[in-house]
């Protein structure tokens, strides 16, 4: 019960903080806050992976490249990738000075690219949603929160068929279905609670389908992050958020969902 209370209190402050920066912080400053949050999650992921050779400076420079690409104009992804590859290559050439490090070179450079492309790229679509309209981002947060809560409570109560026994033993088919159904309903409710711009004419059925897709992707994205923790034999990615673990544990659902919602809105709404 004590853990549940701590978890609930932390969640309350997270919601207040998220709503405040989404609604009231200008895009450029929002991008800066987002960069700091993603970088914190990136540090947690690096600690889980434990590379023999790693430079936080190069990782942050790579993240800044992505942040600038998204913040100022349309993201020039090929150019950003090109710059990141050069930065990474130069770093490893300069700082691998012992033959022992060569044995872990492929693993270390793989960890670097994983951190950059698994976290910074997809999570910066949160910024793109904010620029489209803050309510799109609130829509995403609301739908994921409802879907994840439904998966947790109904999966705990009725879950019998495990779907990710290695990555996430508590995830069940029943919880997955609950997430999809409740996220779909949450999408329908969210579009009324947080209206989109007047020039967007989206049908109810499309909003419901969008919510269901977000619910599904959230339940896929979460266990993938769990694989990193299982490999490191850790329960949480960190201890920054009481009752919730690390920041990475809170943003994992958005890794797939943020880009998905952005492109659904762009091409179908």
mmCIF file of N, CA and C in Angstrom, residues 159-265:
data_model
loop_
_atom_site.group_PDB
_atom_site.id
_atom_site.type_symbol
_atom_site.label_atom_id
_atom_site.label_comp_id
_atom_site.label_asym_id
_atom_site.label_seq_id
_atom_site.Cartn_x
_atom_site.Cartn_y
_atom_site.Cartn_z
ATOM 1 N N UNK A 159 -5.161 -11.551 -16.104
ATOM 2 C CA UNK A 159 -4.153 -12.033 -17.046
ATOM 3 C C UNK A 159 -3.721 -13.470 -16.792
ATOM 4 N N UNK A 160 -3.859 -14.316 -17.804
ATOM 5 C CA UNK A 160 -3.458 -15.723 -17.702
ATOM 6 C C UNK A 160 -2.522 -16.146 -18.835
ATOM 7 N N UNK A 161 -2.601 -15.455 -19.964
ATOM 8 C CA UNK A 161 -1.822 -15.846 -21.135
ATOM 9 C C UNK A 161 -0.652 -14.875 -21.320
ATOM 10 N N UNK A 162 0.542 -15.325 -20.977
ATOM 11 C CA UNK A 162 1.728 -14.477 -21.062
ATOM 12 C C UNK A 162 2.140 -14.290 -22.525
ATOM 13 N N UNK A 163 2.549 -13.067 -22.861
ATOM 14 C CA UNK A 163 2.947 -12.807 -24.248
ATOM 15 C C UNK A 163 4.429 -12.449 -24.375
ATOM 16 N N UNK A 164 5.039 -11.935 -23.310
ATOM 17 C CA UNK A 164 6.475 -11.627 -23.336
ATOM 18 C C UNK A 164 7.125 -12.241 -22.090
ATOM 19 N N UNK A 165 7.186 -13.555 -21.974
ATOM 20 C CA UNK A 165 7.647 -14.178 -20.726
ATOM 21 C C UNK A 165 9.073 -13.819 -20.328
ATOM 22 N N UNK A 166 9.938 -13.550 -21.294
ATOM 23 C CA UNK A 166 11.321 -13.201 -20.972
ATOM 24 C C UNK A 166 11.451 -11.710 -20.685
ATOM 25 N N UNK A 167 10.951 -10.893 -21.596
ATOM 26 C CA UNK A 167 11.107 -9.437 -21.463
ATOM 27 C C UNK A 167 10.279 -8.881 -20.316
ATOM 28 N N UNK A 168 9.023 -9.300 -20.236
ATOM 29 C CA UNK A 168 8.116 -8.732 -19.235
ATOM 30 C C UNK A 168 7.127 -9.809 -18.785
ATOM 31 N N UNK A 169 7.500 -10.604 -17.793
ATOM 32 C CA UNK A 169 6.688 -11.756 -17.384
ATOM 33 C C UNK A 169 5.261 -11.424 -16.963
ATOM 34 N N UNK A 170 5.013 -10.195 -16.521
ATOM 35 C CA UNK A 170 3.678 -9.832 -16.053
ATOM 36 C C UNK A 170 2.749 -9.381 -17.175
ATOM 37 N N UNK A 171 3.297 -9.156 -18.365
ATOM 38 C CA UNK A 171 2.463 -8.743 -19.494
ATOM 39 C C UNK A 171 1.643 -9.937 -19.983
ATOM 40 N N UNK A 172 0.354 -9.694 -20.182
ATOM 41 C CA UNK A 172 -0.531 -10.773 -20.614
ATOM 42 C C UNK A 172 -1.355 -10.344 -21.817
ATOM 43 N N UNK A 173 -1.903 -11.331 -22.507
ATOM 44 C CA UNK A 173 -2.772 -11.054 -23.642
ATOM 45 C C UNK A 173 -4.003 -10.277 -23.188
ATOM 46 N N UNK A 174 -4.513 -10.639 -22.018
ATOM 47 C CA UNK A 174 -5.681 -9.935 -21.487
ATOM 48 C C UNK A 174 -5.364 -8.463 -21.214
ATOM 49 N N UNK A 175 -4.183 -8.208 -20.667
ATOM 50 C CA UNK A 175 -3.765 -6.831 -20.430
ATOM 51 C C UNK A 175 -3.577 -6.061 -21.717
ATOM 52 N N UNK A 176 -3.034 -6.730 -22.730
ATOM 53 C CA UNK A 176 -2.847 -6.097 -24.039
ATOM 54 C C UNK A 176 -4.183 -5.695 -24.645
ATOM 55 N N UNK A 177 -5.149 -6.604 -24.606
ATOM 56 C CA UNK A 177 -6.477 -6.297 -25.153
ATOM 57 C C UNK A 177 -7.138 -5.160 -24.372
ATOM 58 N N UNK A 178 -6.956 -5.165 -23.055
ATOM 59 C CA UNK A 178 -7.512 -4.082 -22.230
ATOM 60 C C UNK A 178 -6.892 -2.747 -22.614
ATOM 61 N N UNK A 179 -5.582 -2.740 -22.859
ATOM 62 C CA UNK A 179 -4.894 -1.503 -23.250
ATOM 63 C C UNK A 179 -5.443 -0.969 -24.563
ATOM 64 N N UNK A 180 -5.640 -1.844 -25.536
ATOM 65 C CA UNK A 180 -6.141 -1.422 -26.847
ATOM 66 C C UNK A 180 -7.556 -0.858 -26.733
ATOM 67 N N UNK A 181 -8.425 -1.572 -26.022
ATOM 68 C CA UNK A 181 -9.831 -1.159 -25.906
ATOM 69 C C UNK A 181 -9.958 0.155 -25.134
ATOM 70 N N UNK A 182 -9.294 0.239 -23.989
ATOM 71 C CA UNK A 182 -9.407 1.449 -23.169
ATOM 72 C C UNK A 182 -8.690 2.632 -23.808
ATOM 73 N N UNK A 183 -7.599 2.377 -24.508
ATOM 74 C CA UNK A 183 -6.907 3.465 -25.209
ATOM 75 C C UNK A 183 -7.769 3.993 -26.347
ATOM 76 N N UNK A 184 -8.484 3.100 -27.017
ATOM 77 C CA UNK A 184 -9.401 3.524 -28.080
ATOM 78 C C UNK A 184 -10.500 4.418 -27.511
ATOM 79 N N UNK A 185 -11.068 3.998 -26.368
ATOM 80 C CA UNK A 185 -12.099 4.813 -25.716
ATOM 81 C C UNK A 185 -11.514 6.135 -25.216
ATOM 82 N N UNK A 186 -10.279 6.086 -24.730
ATOM 83 C CA UNK A 186 -9.623 7.302 -24.246
ATOM 84 C C UNK A 186 -9.384 8.284 -25.381
ATOM 85 N N UNK A 187 -9.090 7.759 -26.574
ATOM 86 C CA UNK A 187 -8.922 8.630 -27.732
ATOM 87 C C UNK A 187 -10.202 9.389 -28.037
ATOM 88 N N UNK A 188 -11.312 8.686 -27.993
ATOM 89 C CA UNK A 188 -12.624 9.311 -28.242
ATOM 90 C C UNK A 188 -12.900 10.399 -27.202
ATOM 91 N N UNK A 189 -12.566 10.114 -25.925
ATOM 92 C CA UNK A 189 -12.798 11.094 -24.855
ATOM 93 C C UNK A 189 -11.825 12.267 -24.958
ATOM 94 N N UNK A 190 -10.567 11.966 -25.279
ATOM 95 C CA UNK A 190 -9.534 13.012 -25.298
ATOM 96 C C UNK A 190 -9.802 14.067 -26.357
ATOM 97 N N UNK A 191 -10.333 13.641 -27.506
ATOM 98 C CA UNK A 191 -10.561 14.599 -28.588
ATOM 99 C C UNK A 191 -11.648 15.594 -28.205
ATOM 100 N N UNK A 192 -12.483 15.227 -27.226
ATOM 101 C CA UNK A 192 -13.524 16.126 -26.742
ATOM 102 C C UNK A 192 -13.034 16.974 -25.563
ATOM 103 N N UNK A 193 -12.191 16.384 -24.745
ATOM 104 C CA UNK A 193 -11.646 17.132 -23.611
ATOM 105 C C UNK A 193 -10.586 18.135 -24.051
ATOM 106 N N UNK A 194 -9.824 17.752 -25.077
ATOM 107 C CA UNK A 194 -8.732 18.598 -25.573
ATOM 108 C C UNK A 194 -8.878 18.742 -27.082
ATOM 109 N N UNK A 195 -9.778 19.617 -27.535
ATOM 110 C CA UNK A 195 -10.099 19.729 -28.969
ATOM 111 C C UNK A 195 -8.872 20.073 -29.814
ATOM 112 N N UNK A 196 -8.845 19.509 -31.018
ATOM 113 C CA UNK A 196 -7.771 19.793 -31.970
ATOM 114 C C UNK A 196 -8.116 21.067 -32.731
ATOM 115 N N UNK A 197 -7.174 21.625 -33.505
ATOM 116 C CA UNK A 197 -7.468 22.852 -34.263
ATOM 117 C C UNK A 197 -8.716 22.735 -35.119
ATOM 118 N N UNK A 198 -9.430 23.850 -35.269
ATOM 119 C CA UNK A 198 -10.712 23.862 -35.967
ATOM 120 C C UNK A 198 -10.655 23.428 -37.415
ATOM 121 N N UNK A 199 -9.482 23.570 -38.066
ATOM 122 C CA UNK A 199 -9.383 23.197 -39.471
ATOM 123 C C UNK A 199 -9.133 21.708 -39.670
ATOM 124 N N UNK A 200 -9.041 20.952 -38.572
ATOM 125 C CA UNK A 200 -8.849 19.503 -38.656
ATOM 126 C C UNK A 200 -10.194 18.824 -38.456
ATOM 127 N N UNK A 201 -10.667 18.160 -39.496
ATOM 128 C CA UNK A 201 -11.963 17.477 -39.445
ATOM 129 C C UNK A 201 -11.715 15.972 -39.425
ATOM 130 N N UNK A 202 -11.624 15.419 -38.231
ATOM 131 C CA UNK A 202 -11.321 13.997 -38.087
ATOM 132 C C UNK A 202 -12.551 13.281 -37.551
ATOM 133 N N UNK A 203 -12.857 12.125 -38.122
ATOM 134 C CA UNK A 203 -14.053 11.376 -37.731
ATOM 135 C C UNK A 203 -13.817 10.632 -36.418
ATOM 136 N N UNK A 204 -14.917 10.326 -35.745
ATOM 137 C CA UNK A 204 -14.820 9.617 -34.470
ATOM 138 C C UNK A 204 -14.164 8.249 -34.631
ATOM 139 N N UNK A 205 -14.519 7.538 -35.698
ATOM 140 C CA UNK A 205 -13.976 6.187 -35.861
ATOM 141 C C UNK A 205 -12.464 6.223 -36.055
ATOM 142 N N UNK A 206 -11.967 7.245 -36.739
ATOM 143 C CA UNK A 206 -10.529 7.357 -36.954
ATOM 144 C C UNK A 206 -9.801 7.684 -35.653
ATOM 145 N N UNK A 207 -10.431 8.500 -34.818
ATOM 146 C CA UNK A 207 -9.854 8.815 -33.510
ATOM 147 C C UNK A 207 -9.794 7.558 -32.646
ATOM 148 N N UNK A 208 -10.858 6.765 -32.684
ATOM 149 C CA UNK A 208 -10.905 5.520 -31.910
ATOM 150 C C UNK A 208 -9.828 4.544 -32.388
ATOM 151 N N UNK A 209 -9.693 4.412 -33.704
ATOM 152 C CA UNK A 209 -8.658 3.532 -34.265
ATOM 153 C C UNK A 209 -7.268 4.025 -33.866
ATOM 154 N N UNK A 210 -7.075 5.338 -33.924
ATOM 155 C CA UNK A 210 -5.791 5.917 -33.525
ATOM 156 C C UNK A 210 -5.471 5.591 -32.069
ATOM 157 N N UNK A 211 -6.468 5.746 -31.205
ATOM 158 C CA UNK A 211 -6.270 5.407 -29.797
ATOM 159 C C UNK A 211 -5.896 3.947 -29.611
ATOM 160 N N UNK A 212 -6.571 3.066 -30.352
ATOM 161 C CA UNK A 212 -6.264 1.639 -30.269
ATOM 162 C C UNK A 212 -4.849 1.328 -30.724
ATOM 163 N N UNK A 213 -4.406 1.985 -31.797
ATOM 164 C CA UNK A 213 -3.039 1.785 -32.298
ATOM 165 C C UNK A 213 -2.016 2.235 -31.260
ATOM 166 N N UNK A 214 -2.280 3.375 -30.637
ATOM 167 C CA UNK A 214 -1.373 3.872 -29.595
ATOM 168 C C UNK A 214 -1.321 2.890 -28.423
ATOM 169 N N UNK A 215 -2.494 2.371 -28.031
ATOM 170 C CA UNK A 215 -2.533 1.390 -26.954
ATOM 171 C C UNK A 215 -1.717 0.153 -27.275
ATOM 172 N N UNK A 216 -1.804 -0.312 -28.529
ATOM 173 C CA UNK A 216 -1.041 -1.487 -28.965
ATOM 174 C C UNK A 216 0.458 -1.204 -28.958
ATOM 175 N N UNK A 217 0.856 -0.093 -29.574
ATOM 176 C CA UNK A 217 2.280 0.232 -29.678
ATOM 177 C C UNK A 217 2.916 0.476 -28.310
ATOM 178 N N UNK A 218 2.134 1.036 -27.400
ATOM 179 C CA UNK A 218 2.648 1.261 -26.051
ATOM 180 C C UNK A 218 3.012 -0.055 -25.374
ATOM 181 N N UNK A 219 2.191 -1.070 -25.591
ATOM 182 C CA UNK A 219 2.434 -2.374 -24.980
ATOM 183 C C UNK A 219 3.546 -3.150 -25.675
ATOM 184 N N UNK A 220 3.941 -2.708 -26.865
ATOM 185 C CA UNK A 220 5.098 -3.297 -27.547
ATOM 186 C C UNK A 220 6.370 -2.563 -27.145
ATOM 187 N N UNK A 221 6.275 -1.249 -27.069
ATOM 188 C CA UNK A 221 7.441 -0.416 -26.763
ATOM 189 C C UNK A 221 7.969 -0.664 -25.353
ATOM 190 N N UNK A 222 7.081 -0.819 -24.415
ATOM 191 C CA UNK A 222 7.458 -1.013 -23.013
ATOM 192 C C UNK A 222 8.316 -2.265 -22.801
ATOM 193 N N UNK A 223 7.905 -3.441 -23.301
ATOM 194 C CA UNK A 223 8.719 -4.643 -23.079
ATOM 195 C C UNK A 223 10.087 -4.602 -23.757
ATOM 196 N N UNK A 224 10.204 -3.853 -24.852
ATOM 197 C CA UNK A 224 11.515 -3.743 -25.498
ATOM 198 C C UNK A 224 12.502 -3.065 -24.554
ATOM 199 N N UNK A 225 12.033 -2.004 -23.881
ATOM 200 C CA UNK A 225 12.891 -1.347 -22.884
ATOM 201 C C UNK A 225 13.202 -2.299 -21.745
ATOM 202 N N UNK A 226 12.247 -3.184 -21.428
ATOM 203 C CA UNK A 226 12.463 -4.145 -20.345
ATOM 204 C C UNK A 226 13.592 -5.121 -20.663
ATOM 205 N N UNK A 227 13.817 -5.384 -21.959
ATOM 206 C CA UNK A 227 14.906 -6.286 -22.338
ATOM 207 C C UNK A 227 16.258 -5.747 -21.879
ATOM 208 N N UNK A 228 16.433 -4.428 -21.961
ATOM 209 C CA UNK A 228 17.682 -3.827 -21.485
ATOM 210 C C UNK A 228 17.853 -4.078 -19.985
ATOM 211 N N UNK A 229 16.764 -3.934 -19.234
ATOM 212 C CA UNK A 229 16.838 -4.144 -17.787
ATOM 213 C C UNK A 229 17.076 -5.615 -17.461
ATOM 214 N N UNK A 230 16.431 -6.510 -18.197
ATOM 215 C CA UNK A 230 16.633 -7.939 -17.967
ATOM 216 C C UNK A 230 18.091 -8.317 -18.241
ATOM 217 N N UNK A 231 18.647 -7.771 -19.320
ATOM 218 C CA UNK A 231 20.038 -8.075 -19.667
ATOM 219 C C UNK A 231 20.995 -7.589 -18.582
ATOM 220 N N UNK A 232 20.647 -6.456 -17.961
ATOM 221 C CA UNK A 232 21.487 -5.890 -16.894
ATOM 222 C C UNK A 232 21.102 -6.425 -15.520
ATOM 223 N N UNK A 233 20.079 -7.281 -15.476
ATOM 224 C CA UNK A 233 19.570 -7.850 -14.223
ATOM 225 C C UNK A 233 19.143 -6.754 -13.239
ATOM 226 N N UNK A 234 18.415 -5.777 -13.780
ATOM 227 C CA UNK A 234 17.895 -4.677 -12.982
ATOM 228 C C UNK A 234 16.374 -4.644 -13.062
ATOM 229 N N UNK A 235 15.737 -4.244 -11.969
ATOM 230 C CA UNK A 235 14.282 -4.112 -11.959
ATOM 231 C C UNK A 235 13.851 -2.809 -12.617
ATOM 232 N N UNK A 236 14.591 -1.731 -12.344
ATOM 233 C CA UNK A 236 14.287 -0.411 -12.896
ATOM 234 C C UNK A 236 15.527 0.157 -13.577
ATOM 235 N N UNK A 237 15.299 1.144 -14.442
ATOM 236 C CA UNK A 237 16.426 1.778 -15.129
ATOM 237 C C UNK A 237 17.154 2.771 -14.232
ATOM 238 N N UNK A 238 16.510 3.179 -13.142
ATOM 239 C CA UNK A 238 17.106 4.134 -12.217
ATOM 240 C C UNK A 238 16.207 4.327 -11.016
ATOM 241 N N UNK A 239 16.458 5.395 -10.260
ATOM 242 C CA UNK A 239 15.661 5.655 -9.052
ATOM 243 C C UNK A 239 15.248 7.119 -8.959
ATOM 244 N N UNK A 240 15.237 7.804 -10.093
ATOM 245 C CA UNK A 240 14.935 9.239 -10.101
ATOM 246 C C UNK A 240 13.516 9.538 -9.640
ATOM 247 N N UNK A 241 12.568 8.678 -10.033
ATOM 248 C CA UNK A 241 11.156 8.920 -9.740
ATOM 249 C C UNK A 241 10.668 7.901 -8.710
ATOM 250 N N UNK A 242 10.421 8.319 -7.470
ATOM 251 C CA UNK A 242 9.987 7.390 -6.421
ATOM 252 C C UNK A 242 8.740 6.598 -6.827
ATOM 253 N N UNK A 243 8.831 5.287 -6.699
ATOM 254 C CA UNK A 243 7.704 4.429 -7.040
ATOM 255 C C UNK A 243 7.603 4.077 -8.507
ATOM 256 N N UNK A 244 8.381 4.760 -9.346
ATOM 257 C CA UNK A 244 8.317 4.532 -10.791
ATOM 258 C C UNK A 244 9.643 4.072 -11.382
ATOM 259 N N UNK A 245 10.722 4.196 -10.637
ATOM 260 C CA UNK A 245 12.034 3.836 -11.167
ATOM 261 C C UNK A 245 12.714 5.025 -11.813
ATOM 262 N N UNK A 246 13.333 4.779 -12.961
ATOM 263 C CA UNK A 246 14.041 5.839 -13.663
ATOM 264 C C UNK A 246 13.169 6.550 -14.672
ATOM 265 N N UNK A 247 13.722 7.599 -15.262
ATOM 266 C CA UNK A 247 12.981 8.347 -16.277
ATOM 267 C C UNK A 247 12.738 7.491 -17.515
ATOM 268 N N UNK A 248 13.697 6.630 -17.830
ATOM 269 C CA UNK A 248 13.535 5.732 -18.976
ATOM 270 C C UNK A 248 12.312 4.841 -18.813
ATOM 271 N N UNK A 249 12.020 4.459 -17.575
ATOM 272 C CA UNK A 249 10.840 3.627 -17.305
ATOM 273 C C UNK A 249 9.537 4.367 -17.588
ATOM 274 N N UNK A 250 9.578 5.693 -17.581
ATOM 275 C CA UNK A 250 8.376 6.495 -17.815
ATOM 276 C C UNK A 250 8.210 6.896 -19.274
ATOM 277 N N UNK A 251 9.294 6.972 -20.018
ATOM 278 C CA UNK A 251 9.187 7.446 -21.408
ATOM 279 C C UNK A 251 9.203 6.309 -22.418
ATOM 280 N N UNK A 252 9.397 5.075 -21.950
ATOM 281 C CA UNK A 252 9.541 3.972 -22.900
ATOM 282 C C UNK A 252 8.326 3.807 -23.815
ATOM 283 N N UNK A 253 7.138 4.048 -23.300
ATOM 284 C CA UNK A 253 5.924 3.886 -24.111
ATOM 285 C C UNK A 253 5.855 4.884 -25.264
ATOM 286 N N UNK A 254 6.524 6.022 -25.103
ATOM 287 C CA UNK A 254 6.446 7.077 -26.123
ATOM 288 C C UNK A 254 7.404 6.845 -27.290
ATOM 289 N N UNK A 255 8.334 5.919 -27.140
ATOM 290 C CA UNK A 255 9.354 5.703 -28.166
ATOM 291 C C UNK A 255 8.720 5.302 -29.492
ATOM 292 N N UNK A 256 7.718 4.439 -29.454
ATOM 293 C CA UNK A 256 7.004 4.054 -30.676
ATOM 294 C C UNK A 256 5.783 4.933 -30.924
ATOM 295 N N UNK A 257 5.143 5.368 -29.837
ATOM 296 C CA UNK A 257 3.845 6.040 -29.970
ATOM 297 C C UNK A 257 3.946 7.462 -30.507
ATOM 298 N N UNK A 258 4.985 8.198 -30.124
ATOM 299 C CA UNK A 258 5.106 9.591 -30.573
ATOM 300 C C UNK A 258 5.267 9.692 -32.089
ATOM 301 N N UNK A 259 6.208 8.958 -32.711
ATOM 302 C CA UNK A 259 6.300 9.015 -34.177
ATOM 303 C C UNK A 259 5.038 8.508 -34.860
ATOM 304 N N UNK A 260 4.436 7.449 -34.292
ATOM 305 C CA UNK A 260 3.233 6.876 -34.902
ATOM 306 C C UNK A 260 2.100 7.896 -34.939
ATOM 307 N N UNK A 261 1.845 8.573 -33.821
ATOM 308 C CA UNK A 261 0.760 9.556 -33.787
ATOM 309 C C UNK A 261 1.049 10.710 -34.735
ATOM 310 N N UNK A 262 2.298 11.161 -34.783
ATOM 311 C CA UNK A 262 2.647 12.274 -35.672
ATOM 312 C C UNK A 262 2.309 11.941 -37.123
ATOM 313 N N UNK A 263 2.683 10.757 -37.574
ATOM 314 C CA UNK A 263 2.447 10.408 -38.978
ATOM 315 C C UNK A 263 0.985 10.048 -39.252
ATOM 316 N N UNK A 264 0.284 9.521 -38.252
ATOM 317 C CA UNK A 264 -1.157 9.290 -38.412
ATOM 318 C C UNK A 264 -1.873 10.620 -38.611
ATOM 319 N N UNK A 265 -1.530 11.608 -37.783
ATOM 320 C CA UNK A 265 -2.129 12.944 -37.926
ATOM 321 C C UNK A 265 -1.764 13.556 -39.265
#
